[in-house]
C-alpha positions as a printed Julia matrix, in Angstrom:
228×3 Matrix{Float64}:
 200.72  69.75  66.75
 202.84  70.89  69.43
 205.33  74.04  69.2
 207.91  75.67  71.49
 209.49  78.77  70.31
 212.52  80.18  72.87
 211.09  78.79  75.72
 212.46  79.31  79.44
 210.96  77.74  82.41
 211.62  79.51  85.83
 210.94  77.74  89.21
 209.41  79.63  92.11
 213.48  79.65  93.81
 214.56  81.31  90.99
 216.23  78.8   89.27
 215.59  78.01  85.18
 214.22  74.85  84.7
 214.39  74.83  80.83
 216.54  77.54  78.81
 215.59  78.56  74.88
 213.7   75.25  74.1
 213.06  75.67  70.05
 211.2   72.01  69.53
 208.29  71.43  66.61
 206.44  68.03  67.04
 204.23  66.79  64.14
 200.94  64.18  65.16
 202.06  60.96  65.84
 205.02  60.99  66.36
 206.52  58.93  69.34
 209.19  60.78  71.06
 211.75  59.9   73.55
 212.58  62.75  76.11
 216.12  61.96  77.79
 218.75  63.29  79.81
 220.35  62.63  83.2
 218.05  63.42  86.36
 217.63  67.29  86.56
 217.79  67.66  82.85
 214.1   68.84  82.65
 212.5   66.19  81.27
 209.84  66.45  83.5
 209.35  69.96  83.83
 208.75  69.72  79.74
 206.02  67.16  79.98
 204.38  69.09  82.87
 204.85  72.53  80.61
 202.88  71.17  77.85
 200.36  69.89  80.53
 199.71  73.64  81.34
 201.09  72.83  85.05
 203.97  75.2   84.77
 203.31  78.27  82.55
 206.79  79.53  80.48
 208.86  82.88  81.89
 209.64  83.4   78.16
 208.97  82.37  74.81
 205.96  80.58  73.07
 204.03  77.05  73.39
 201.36  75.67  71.12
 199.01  73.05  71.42
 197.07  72.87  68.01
 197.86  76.12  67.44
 196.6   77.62  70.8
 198.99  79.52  72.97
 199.0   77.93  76.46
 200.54  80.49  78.13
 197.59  82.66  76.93
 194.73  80.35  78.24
 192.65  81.02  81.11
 192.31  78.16  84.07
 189.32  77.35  82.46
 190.03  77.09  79.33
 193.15  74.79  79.77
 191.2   72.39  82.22
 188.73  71.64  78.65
 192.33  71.31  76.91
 193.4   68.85  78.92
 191.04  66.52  78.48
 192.49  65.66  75.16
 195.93  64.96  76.98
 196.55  61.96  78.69
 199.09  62.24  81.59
 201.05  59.3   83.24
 203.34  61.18  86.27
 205.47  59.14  88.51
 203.13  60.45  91.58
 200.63  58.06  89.53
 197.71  60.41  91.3
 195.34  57.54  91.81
 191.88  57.44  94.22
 193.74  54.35  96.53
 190.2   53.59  98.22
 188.03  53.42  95.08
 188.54  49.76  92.5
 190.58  49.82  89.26
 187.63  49.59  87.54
 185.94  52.88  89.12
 189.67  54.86  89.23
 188.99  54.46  85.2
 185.47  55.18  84.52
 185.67  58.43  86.44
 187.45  60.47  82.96
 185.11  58.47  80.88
 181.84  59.78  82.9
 182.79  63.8   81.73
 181.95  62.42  78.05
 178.67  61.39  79.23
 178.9   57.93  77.47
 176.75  55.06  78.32
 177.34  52.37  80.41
 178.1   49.55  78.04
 180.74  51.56  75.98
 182.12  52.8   79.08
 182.63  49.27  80.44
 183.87  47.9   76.52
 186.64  50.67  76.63
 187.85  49.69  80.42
 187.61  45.78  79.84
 189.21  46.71  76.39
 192.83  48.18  78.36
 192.97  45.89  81.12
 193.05  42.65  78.88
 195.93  44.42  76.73
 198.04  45.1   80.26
 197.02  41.72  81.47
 195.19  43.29  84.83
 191.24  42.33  83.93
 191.37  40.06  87.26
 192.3   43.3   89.01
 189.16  45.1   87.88
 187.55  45.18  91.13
 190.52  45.57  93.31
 191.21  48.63  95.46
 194.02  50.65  94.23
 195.44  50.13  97.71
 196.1   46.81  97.7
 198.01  46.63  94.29
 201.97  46.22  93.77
 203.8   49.42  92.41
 203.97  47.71  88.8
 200.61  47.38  88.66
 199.94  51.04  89.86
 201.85  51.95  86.83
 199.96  50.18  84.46
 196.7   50.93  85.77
 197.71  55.06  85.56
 198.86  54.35  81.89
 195.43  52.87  80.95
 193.87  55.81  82.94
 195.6   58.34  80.9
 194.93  56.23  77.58
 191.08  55.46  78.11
 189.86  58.92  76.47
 191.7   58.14  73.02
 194.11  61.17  73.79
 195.63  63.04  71.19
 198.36  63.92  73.28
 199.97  61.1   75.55
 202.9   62.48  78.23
 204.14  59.5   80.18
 207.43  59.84  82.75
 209.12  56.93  83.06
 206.25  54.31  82.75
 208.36  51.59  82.21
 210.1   52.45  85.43
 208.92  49.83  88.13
 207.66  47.04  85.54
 209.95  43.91  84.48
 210.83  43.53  80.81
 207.73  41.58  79.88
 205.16  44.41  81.3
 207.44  46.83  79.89
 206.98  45.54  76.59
 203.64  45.36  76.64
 203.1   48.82  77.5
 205.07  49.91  74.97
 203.48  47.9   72.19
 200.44  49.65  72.98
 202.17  53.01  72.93
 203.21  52.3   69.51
 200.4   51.01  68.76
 198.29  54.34  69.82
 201.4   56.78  67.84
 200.55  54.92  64.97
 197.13  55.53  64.77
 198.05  59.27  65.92
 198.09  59.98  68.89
 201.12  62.35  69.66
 203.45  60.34  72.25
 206.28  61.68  74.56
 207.79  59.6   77.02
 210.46  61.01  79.28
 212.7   57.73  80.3
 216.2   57.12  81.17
 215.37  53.32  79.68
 218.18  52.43  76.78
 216.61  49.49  76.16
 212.96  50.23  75.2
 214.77  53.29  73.16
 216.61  50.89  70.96
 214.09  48.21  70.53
 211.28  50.71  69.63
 212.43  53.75  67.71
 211.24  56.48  67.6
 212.8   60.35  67.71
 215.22  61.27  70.21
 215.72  64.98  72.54
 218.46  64.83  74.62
 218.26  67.46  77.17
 220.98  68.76  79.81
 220.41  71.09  81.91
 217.19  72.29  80.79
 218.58  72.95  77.5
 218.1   70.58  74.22
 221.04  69.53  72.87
 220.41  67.28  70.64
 217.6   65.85  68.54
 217.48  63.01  65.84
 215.13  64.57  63.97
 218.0   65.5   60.83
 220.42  63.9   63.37
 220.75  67.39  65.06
 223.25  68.4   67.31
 222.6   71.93  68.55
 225.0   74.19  68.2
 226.01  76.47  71.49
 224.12  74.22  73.6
């Protein structure tokens, strides 16, 4: 599903964001990306976005090199990868309901599946009441949840989420990540980048510990990498 082979990531200053990333993720799997801040946890869910390209080494999406991909060619990738970034990226003038039928409309569905899926999310984050709100006018929490069912409502087959437990209380929290594990289960590949020790003991999943852009350890085999 997803392959990194001796991967560096160099920022426009200069600086190496990640350093000889070797990491193989198999469909499905839910995986926790952690690390204090600065680690590169981010910089790893934006490189297998295709919004930063690597200096050095190799990454695979289904078998297709990103860093080989023209513009083009990852835009039509991306639409199987739904992205939840702490910048949230929502259209704060248009309603919930419309910031969420806009991906749907590129599929060209009708109007009664479109609404189905969108009524669908919002009762499973508890926001249908919010349906015709304006983006503006909504709490950060809610913000959150709203970009999470943005980035779910295509049936993804890659979710990358930082931190989206971040502003939401334990209850909301939980909610969004029963429907996370809900979605890995049926196989949709899952990274969340979080600094939440909670959520990562009460739903388990694999574990890659980064520190200063370089993995140092991963659960997968219990792995602690050597000359890290």
């Amino acid at each position: 599903m997803v392959e990194l082979h001796k991967v560096d990531v160099v920022y426009e200053d200069g600086t190496k964001g990640l350093k000889d990333l070797d990491i193989h993720i198999d469909r499905g799997e839910l995986i926790y990306i952690t690390g204090n801040s600065g680690a590169g946890k981010t910089s790893l869910l934006r490189l297998l976005y295709g919004d930063l390209m690597p200096a050095r080494g190799v990454v695979k999406l289904e078998k297709k090199n990103i860093g080989h991909l023209k513009s083009a060619n990852v835009a039509y990738l991306r639409r199987d990868i739904g992205v939840v970034f702490q910048d949230f990226k929502l259209l704060e003038d248009e309603t919930v309901y419309d910031n969420l039928k806009l991906p749907l409309e590129i599929f060209y569905l009708n109007k009664t599946i479109i609404q189905e899926r969108i009524y669908s999310l919002l009762k499973q984050l508890d926001l249908f009441t919010h349906r015709d709100f304006l983006v503006r006018k909504l709490s950060g929490g809610e913000k959150q949840r709203i970009a999470l069912a943005r980035a779910l409502i295509n049936d993804p087959m890659l979710l990358l989420a930082d931190e989206p437990t971040g502003n939401l209380d334990i209850k909301n929290a939980d909610k969004v990540m029963d429907i996370l594990l809900n979605k890995s289960k049926k196989g949709t590949t899952t990274l969340i980048a979080t600094h939440d020790k909670r959520i990562i003991k009460e739903y388990p999943g694999r574990i890659i510990y980064l520190e200063h852009g370089k993995l140092t350890y991963d659960s997968a085999g219990g792995r602690k990498i050597q000359n890290a």
